[in-house]
């Protein structure tokens, strides 16, 4: 995203200039050395900034929207800070237009990326009428296990359903989960992308934690089952193993869907793809459950641009949503991204739950037009 790169290089150059100004007040030799180093950094950052702007504008003329970095105008003519200021000046009506523009597209659109950028800044794009229907409550979720310790539930969206559960894991459990995952961490990959392109889409490190590895992992799985009412046995293929993710500074995951889009073959083709059915015998990912495992200093929200909401990371809390519609097809409204971590690190753990094992536990609700 060359537009974003230009913004970061410009900010870094300004920091280098501030360091040079501070060093100019220092009469010692160390101050002179600092000035020389800062001037060299300023020159290097200026070259990188010019390069990022040139490539951004070249990609823009070619119509390559993926590389815009949310800056739709040439940066040589309209600098990033000017374009960004225009976003901030937009009124609430413009925000509503962004979130009301629905799409059935699997790839993210320009509107999706623009909405995602605003949500990452902490805005909401949901209308007042929609927000007025949302509630926070204490709920046992139909689980006898939660009857005496009901969950704190926050609704972010009703269509599609997106919920937060607050304070469901203790600080001790979070420490243990991070301790278990750390030695197993590997660079994250994206299905369908070449390895050298992965970092542009997803910059994090992940580890898989089987339920048998530690009692805390089993406790986390039990908590997910109680909160969702869905079956969670890994050995039966009812859900995938718990996936722990570590995002460093700048760590992110661009807009994507969690479902595997099996319906494109299983529902739309004349003949089902037997190979795909054998590869995924328990169907697609019906739902995603994600624990936030630490406090993030700044950034790192989970945002849903087609719904117009974002979820702030909070240690010990979790966010839950359904990826599939009642028909079993992927719900394109669940397009989401992990916003860049601006300061500190972000630990999360995901649980993907499979479709077919839940047929007796999640009734097929009527379709909402």
Coordinates of C-alpha atoms in Angstrom, one line a residue:
X1 CA 0.0 0.0 0.0
X2 CA 2.2 2.8 -1.3
X3 CA -0.1 5.6 -0.2
X4 CA 0.3 4.3 3.4
X5 CA 4.0 4.0 2.9
X6 CA 4.3 7.6 1.8
X7 CA 2.4 8.7 4.9
X8 CA 4.7 6.7 7.2
X9 CA 7.9 7.9 5.4
X10 CA 6.7 11.6 5.7
X11 CA 6.1 11.1 9.4
X12 CA 9.5 9.4 10.0
X13 CA 11.2 12.3 8.1
X14 CA 9.5 14.8 10.3
X15 CA 10.8 13.0 13.4
X16 CA 14.3 13.0 12.0
X17 CA 14.1 16.7 11.4
X18 CA 13.0 17.3 15.0
X19 CA 16.0 15.2 16.3
X20 CA 18.3 17.4 14.1
X21 CA 16.8 20.6 15.5
X22 CA 17.2 19.4 19.1
X23 CA 20.8 18.3 18.3
X24 CA 21.6 21.7 16.9
X25 CA 21.2 23.2 20.4
X26 CA 23.8 20.8 21.7
X27 CA 27.3 22.3 21.6
X28 CA 29.1 19.0 22.4
X29 CA 30.6 16.7 19.8
X30 CA 27.8 14.2 20.3
X31 CA 25.4 16.8 19.2
X32 CA 27.3 17.4 16.0
X33 CA 27.4 13.7 15.3
X34 CA 23.7 13.4 15.9
X35 CA 23.1 16.2 13.4
X36 CA 25.1 14.4 10.7
X37 CA 23.2 11.1 11.3
X38 CA 19.9 12.9 11.3
X39 CA 20.7 14.7 8.0
X40 CA 21.6 11.3 6.5
X41 CA 18.4 9.8 7.7
X42 CA 16.4 12.8 6.3
X43 CA 18.0 12.3 2.8
X44 CA 17.3 8.6 2.9
X45 CA 13.7 9.1 3.9
X46 CA 13.2 11.8 1.3
X47 CA 14.3 9.3 -1.4
X48 CA 11.9 6.6 0.0
X49 CA 9.1 9.1 0.2
X50 CA 9.6 10.2 -3.4
X51 CA 9.7 6.6 -4.5
X52 CA 6.5 5.7 -2.6
X53 CA 4.7 8.7 -4.1
X54 CA 5.9 7.9 -7.6
X55 CA 4.8 4.3 -7.4
X56 CA 1.5 5.2 -5.8
X57 CA 0.6 7.6 -8.6
X58 CA 1.8 5.2 -11.3
X59 CA -0.4 2.4 -9.8
X60 CA -3.3 4.9 -9.7
X61 CA -3.0 5.7 -13.4
X62 CA -3.0 1.9 -14.1
X63 CA -6.2 1.5 -12.1
X64 CA -4.6 -0.8 -9.5
X65 CA -6.8 0.0 -6.6
X66 CA -5.1 -2.5 -4.3
X67 CA -2.0 -0.3 -4.0
X68 CA -3.8 3.0 -3.4
X69 CA -3.6 2.8 0.4
X70 CA -6.9 4.6 0.8
X71 CA -5.6 7.7 -1.1
X72 CA -7.7 8.0 -4.3
X73 CA -5.9 11.1 -5.7
X74 CA -2.3 11.5 -7.0
X75 CA -0.1 12.3 -4.0
X76 CA 2.1 14.7 -6.0
X77 CA -0.9 16.9 -6.6
X78 CA -2.8 16.3 -3.4
X79 CA -0.6 15.3 -0.5
X80 CA -1.7 12.5 1.9
X81 CA -2.2 14.9 4.8
X82 CA -4.6 17.0 2.7
X83 CA -6.6 13.9 1.6
X84 CA -6.7 12.7 5.2
X85 CA -8.0 16.0 6.4
X86 CA -10.8 15.8 3.9
X87 CA -11.9 12.5 5.4
X88 CA -12.0 14.1 8.9
X89 CA -14.2 16.9 7.6
X90 CA -16.8 14.6 6.1
X91 CA -20.1 14.8 8.0
X92 CA -22.3 12.0 9.4
X93 CA -24.3 11.7 6.2
X94 CA -21.2 10.8 4.3
X95 CA -20.4 8.1 6.9
X96 CA -23.9 6.7 6.4
X97 CA -23.5 6.5 2.7
X98 CA -20.3 4.4 3.2
X99 CA -21.9 1.8 5.3
X100 CA -25.1 1.6 3.3
X101 CA -23.3 0.7 0.1
X102 CA -23.7 -3.1 0.3
X103 CA -21.7 -5.5 -1.8
X104 CA -21.8 -9.2 -2.6
X105 CA -18.2 -9.0 -3.9
X106 CA -15.7 -11.4 -2.5
X107 CA -12.7 -9.0 -3.1
X108 CA -12.8 -5.8 -1.1
X109 CA -14.0 -2.7 -3.0
X110 CA -12.7 0.8 -2.8
X111 CA -15.6 1.7 -0.6
X112 CA -14.7 -1.2 1.7
X113 CA -11.2 0.0 2.1
X114 CA -12.2 3.6 2.7
X115 CA -14.8 2.5 5.3
X116 CA -12.2 0.2 7.0
X117 CA -9.7 3.1 7.3
X118 CA -12.3 5.3 9.0
X119 CA -13.3 2.4 11.4
X120 CA -9.6 1.9 12.3
X121 CA -9.5 5.5 13.4
X122 CA -12.3 4.8 15.8
X123 CA -15.4 6.0 13.9
X124 CA -18.6 4.2 13.6
X125 CA -20.5 4.1 10.3
X126 CA -23.7 2.6 11.6
X127 CA -26.8 4.8 11.6
X128 CA -28.4 6.1 14.8
X129 CA -31.5 3.9 14.1
X130 CA -29.4 0.7 13.9
X131 CA -27.4 1.7 17.0
X132 CA -30.6 2.3 19.0
X133 CA -31.5 -1.4 18.6
X134 CA -28.2 -2.7 20.1
X135 CA -28.1 -3.7 23.8
X136 CA -25.6 -4.7 26.5
X137 CA -26.8 -7.4 28.9
X138 CA -25.9 -10.2 31.3
X139 CA -26.8 -13.6 29.7
X140 CA -26.3 -17.2 30.6
X141 CA -26.5 -18.0 26.8
X142 CA -28.7 -21.1 27.5
X143 CA -25.8 -22.8 29.3
X144 CA -26.3 -24.3 32.8
X145 CA -22.6 -23.8 33.3
X146 CA -23.0 -20.0 32.9
X147 CA -26.1 -19.8 35.1
X148 CA -24.2 -18.7 38.2
X149 CA -21.6 -16.7 36.2
X150 CA -23.5 -15.2 33.3
X151 CA -21.5 -13.5 30.5
X152 CA -21.4 -9.8 29.9
X153 CA -22.7 -9.5 26.3
X154 CA -22.4 -6.5 24.0
X155 CA -24.2 -6.4 20.7
X156 CA -22.3 -4.7 17.8
X157 CA -24.6 -5.8 15.0
X158 CA -27.8 -7.8 14.7
X159 CA -27.7 -8.5 10.9
X160 CA -25.2 -10.1 10.7
X161 CA -24.8 -11.0 14.4
X162 CA -21.6 -9.7 15.9
X163 CA -21.2 -9.9 19.7
X164 CA -18.5 -9.2 22.3
X165 CA -18.2 -11.1 25.5
X166 CA -16.3 -9.2 28.2
X167 CA -13.9 -10.6 30.8
X168 CA -14.3 -14.3 29.9
X169 CA -10.7 -15.3 30.4
X170 CA -8.6 -14.4 33.5
X171 CA -5.2 -12.7 33.4
X172 CA -3.6 -16.0 34.5
X173 CA -5.2 -17.9 31.7
X174 CA -4.1 -15.3 29.2
X175 CA -0.5 -15.5 30.4
X176 CA -0.5 -19.3 30.1
X177 CA -1.9 -19.2 26.6
X178 CA 0.7 -16.7 25.4
X179 CA 3.4 -18.8 27.1
X180 CA 2.2 -22.0 25.4
X181 CA 2.1 -20.3 22.0
X182 CA 5.3 -18.3 22.0
X183 CA 7.8 -21.2 21.2
X184 CA 5.5 -22.4 18.4
X185 CA 5.1 -19.1 16.6
X186 CA 5.7 -19.1 12.8
X187 CA 5.2 -16.5 10.2
X188 CA 1.5 -16.5 9.2
X189 CA 0.5 -17.5 5.7
X190 CA -2.6 -16.7 3.6
X191 CA -4.3 -19.5 1.7
X192 CA -4.0 -19.1 -2.0
X193 CA -1.2 -16.5 -1.9
X194 CA 2.5 -17.0 -2.7
X195 CA 4.7 -16.9 0.4
X196 CA 6.6 -13.8 -0.7
X197 CA 3.4 -11.9 -1.1
X198 CA 1.9 -13.0 2.3
X199 CA 3.4 -10.2 4.4
X200 CA 1.6 -7.5 2.3
X201 CA -1.7 -9.1 3.3
X202 CA -1.1 -10.5 6.8
X203 CA 1.9 -9.6 9.0
X204 CA 1.7 -11.7 12.1
X205 CA 3.0 -14.9 13.7
X206 CA 0.8 -17.8 14.6
X207 CA 0.8 -21.0 16.5
X208 CA -1.8 -23.8 16.8
X209 CA -2.8 -25.1 20.2
X210 CA -4.5 -28.5 20.5
X211 CA -7.0 -29.0 23.4
X212 CA -4.8 -31.7 24.9
X213 CA -1.7 -29.5 25.3
X214 CA -2.9 -27.8 28.5
X215 CA -6.0 -27.5 30.8
X216 CA -6.2 -23.8 30.0
X217 CA -6.7 -24.5 26.3
X218 CA -9.4 -27.0 27.2
X219 CA -11.0 -24.4 29.5
X220 CA -11.0 -21.8 26.6
X221 CA -12.7 -24.3 24.3
X222 CA -15.3 -25.1 27.0
X223 CA -16.0 -21.4 27.4
X224 CA -16.5 -20.9 23.6
X225 CA -18.9 -23.9 23.6
X226 CA -20.9 -22.4 26.5
X227 CA -21.0 -18.9 25.0
X228 CA -22.0 -20.0 21.5
X229 CA -24.0 -23.1 22.1
X230 CA -22.0 -24.9 19.4
X231 CA -20.1 -28.1 19.4
X232 CA -16.4 -27.7 19.8
X233 CA -14.7 -31.2 19.8
X234 CA -11.5 -31.0 17.7
X235 CA -11.2 -34.8 17.5
X236 CA -14.6 -35.0 15.8
X237 CA -13.8 -32.2 13.4
X238 CA -16.4 -29.9 14.9
X239 CA -13.9 -27.1 15.2
X240 CA -10.4 -26.3 14.3
X241 CA -7.6 -26.0 16.9
X242 CA -7.2 -22.8 18.7
X243 CA -5.0 -20.5 16.7
X244 CA -2.9 -17.9 18.6
X245 CA -1.7 -14.8 16.7
X246 CA 1.0 -12.3 17.6
X247 CA 0.9 -8.9 15.8
X248 CA 4.0 -6.7 16.3
X249 CA 4.1 -2.9 15.7
X250 CA 2.5 -2.4 12.3
X251 CA 1.1 -5.9 12.3
X252 CA -2.2 -6.2 10.4
X253 CA -4.4 -8.4 8.3
X254 CA -6.1 -6.8 5.3
X255 CA -9.8 -7.1 4.5
X256 CA -10.8 -10.8 4.1
X257 CA -13.5 -13.4 4.8
X258 CA -13.1 -16.3 7.2
X259 CA -15.3 -18.7 5.3
X260 CA -13.7 -20.9 2.6
X261 CA -16.3 -20.2 -0.1
X262 CA -17.1 -23.8 -0.5
X263 CA -20.6 -22.8 -1.6
X264 CA -19.1 -21.5 -4.9
X265 CA -18.7 -25.2 -5.9
X266 CA -21.2 -27.0 -3.6
X267 CA -24.1 -24.7 -4.2
X268 CA -23.7 -23.1 -7.6
X269 CA -22.0 -25.8 -9.7
X270 CA -24.1 -28.4 -11.6
X271 CA -22.1 -31.2 -10.0
X272 CA -20.6 -30.9 -6.5
X273 CA -16.8 -31.1 -6.4
X274 CA -16.2 -34.5 -4.7
X275 CA -12.5 -33.5 -4.0
X276 CA -13.6 -30.5 -2.1
X277 CA -16.2 -32.4 -0.2
X278 CA -13.6 -35.0 0.9
X279 CA -11.2 -32.2 1.9
X280 CA -13.8 -30.4 4.0
X281 CA -16.1 -33.2 5.2
X282 CA -17.5 -31.0 8.0
X283 CA -18.3 -28.1 5.7
X284 CA -17.3 -24.5 5.9
X285 CA -16.5 -22.2 8.9
X286 CA -19.9 -21.4 10.2
X287 CA -18.6 -19.0 12.9
X288 CA -15.5 -17.3 14.2
X289 CA -14.7 -16.8 17.9
X290 CA -11.7 -14.6 18.8
X291 CA -10.2 -13.9 22.2
X292 CA -8.2 -10.7 22.8
X293 CA -5.2 -11.9 24.9
X294 CA -3.6 -8.6 25.9
X295 CA -4.1 -4.8 26.2
X296 CA -3.0 -3.1 23.0
X297 CA -1.5 0.4 23.5
X298 CA -2.9 1.8 20.3
X299 CA -4.5 0.4 17.2
X300 CA -5.4 -3.2 16.5
X301 CA -9.2 -2.9 16.1
X302 CA -11.2 -5.5 14.3
X303 CA -13.4 -3.8 11.8
X304 CA -16.3 -4.8 9.6
X305 CA -16.7 -2.1 6.9
X306 CA -19.9 -3.6 5.3
X307 CA -21.6 -3.5 8.7
X308 CA -20.0 -0.2 9.8
X309 CA -18.7 -1.3 13.2
X310 CA -15.3 -1.9 14.8
X311 CA -14.4 -3.8 18.0
X312 CA -11.7 -2.5 20.3
X313 CA -9.2 -5.1 21.7
X314 CA -9.7 -5.7 25.4
X315 CA -7.6 -8.3 27.3
X316 CA -9.7 -11.3 28.4
X317 CA -12.7 -10.4 26.2
X318 CA -13.8 -11.9 22.9
X319 CA -15.7 -11.2 19.7
X320 CA -18.0 -13.7 17.9
X321 CA -19.7 -13.7 14.6
X322 CA -21.3 -16.1 12.1
X323 CA -19.6 -16.3 8.7
X324 CA -22.4 -18.2 6.9
X325 CA -26.0 -17.3 6.2
X326 CA -28.9 -19.7 7.2
X327 CA -28.6 -21.3 3.8
X328 CA -24.9 -22.3 4.4
X329 CA -23.6 -19.8 1.9
X330 CA -20.9 -17.3 2.9
X331 CA -22.2 -14.0 4.3
X332 CA -20.3 -11.3 2.4
X333 CA -21.2 -8.7 5.1
X334 CA -18.6 -10.4 7.4
X335 CA -15.7 -8.9 5.4
X336 CA -13.3 -7.7 8.1
X337 CA -9.7 -6.7 8.8
X338 CA -7.3 -6.4 11.7
X339 CA -6.2 -2.8 11.8
X340 CA -2.5 -2.1 12.1
X341 CA -1.0 -2.1 15.6
X342 CA 0.3 1.4 16.1
X343 CA 2.0 0.9 19.5
X344 CA 2.8 -2.2 21.4
X345 CA 1.8 -5.7 20.3
X346 CA -1.5 -7.6 20.0
X347 CA -2.2 -11.2 20.9
X348 CA -5.4 -12.8 19.8
X349 CA -6.6 -16.4 19.5
X350 CA -9.1 -17.6 17.0
X351 CA -11.5 -20.6 17.0
X352 CA -13.1 -21.5 13.7
X353 CA -16.2 -23.7 14.1
X354 CA -17.4 -26.0 11.3
X355 CA -20.9 -26.1 9.7
X356 CA -22.2 -29.6 9.5
X357 CA -21.7 -30.7 13.1
X358 CA -23.8 -27.8 14.3
X359 CA -27.0 -28.8 12.4
X360 CA -28.7 -30.0 15.6
X361 CA -27.4 -27.1 17.7
X362 CA -28.0 -24.0 15.6
X363 CA -31.5 -24.0 14.0
X364 CA -31.8 -22.5 10.5
X365 CA -33.3 -19.1 11.1
X366 CA -35.5 -17.5 8.5
X367 CA -33.8 -15.4 5.9
X368 CA -34.0 -11.7 6.4
X369 CA -34.5 -9.7 3.2

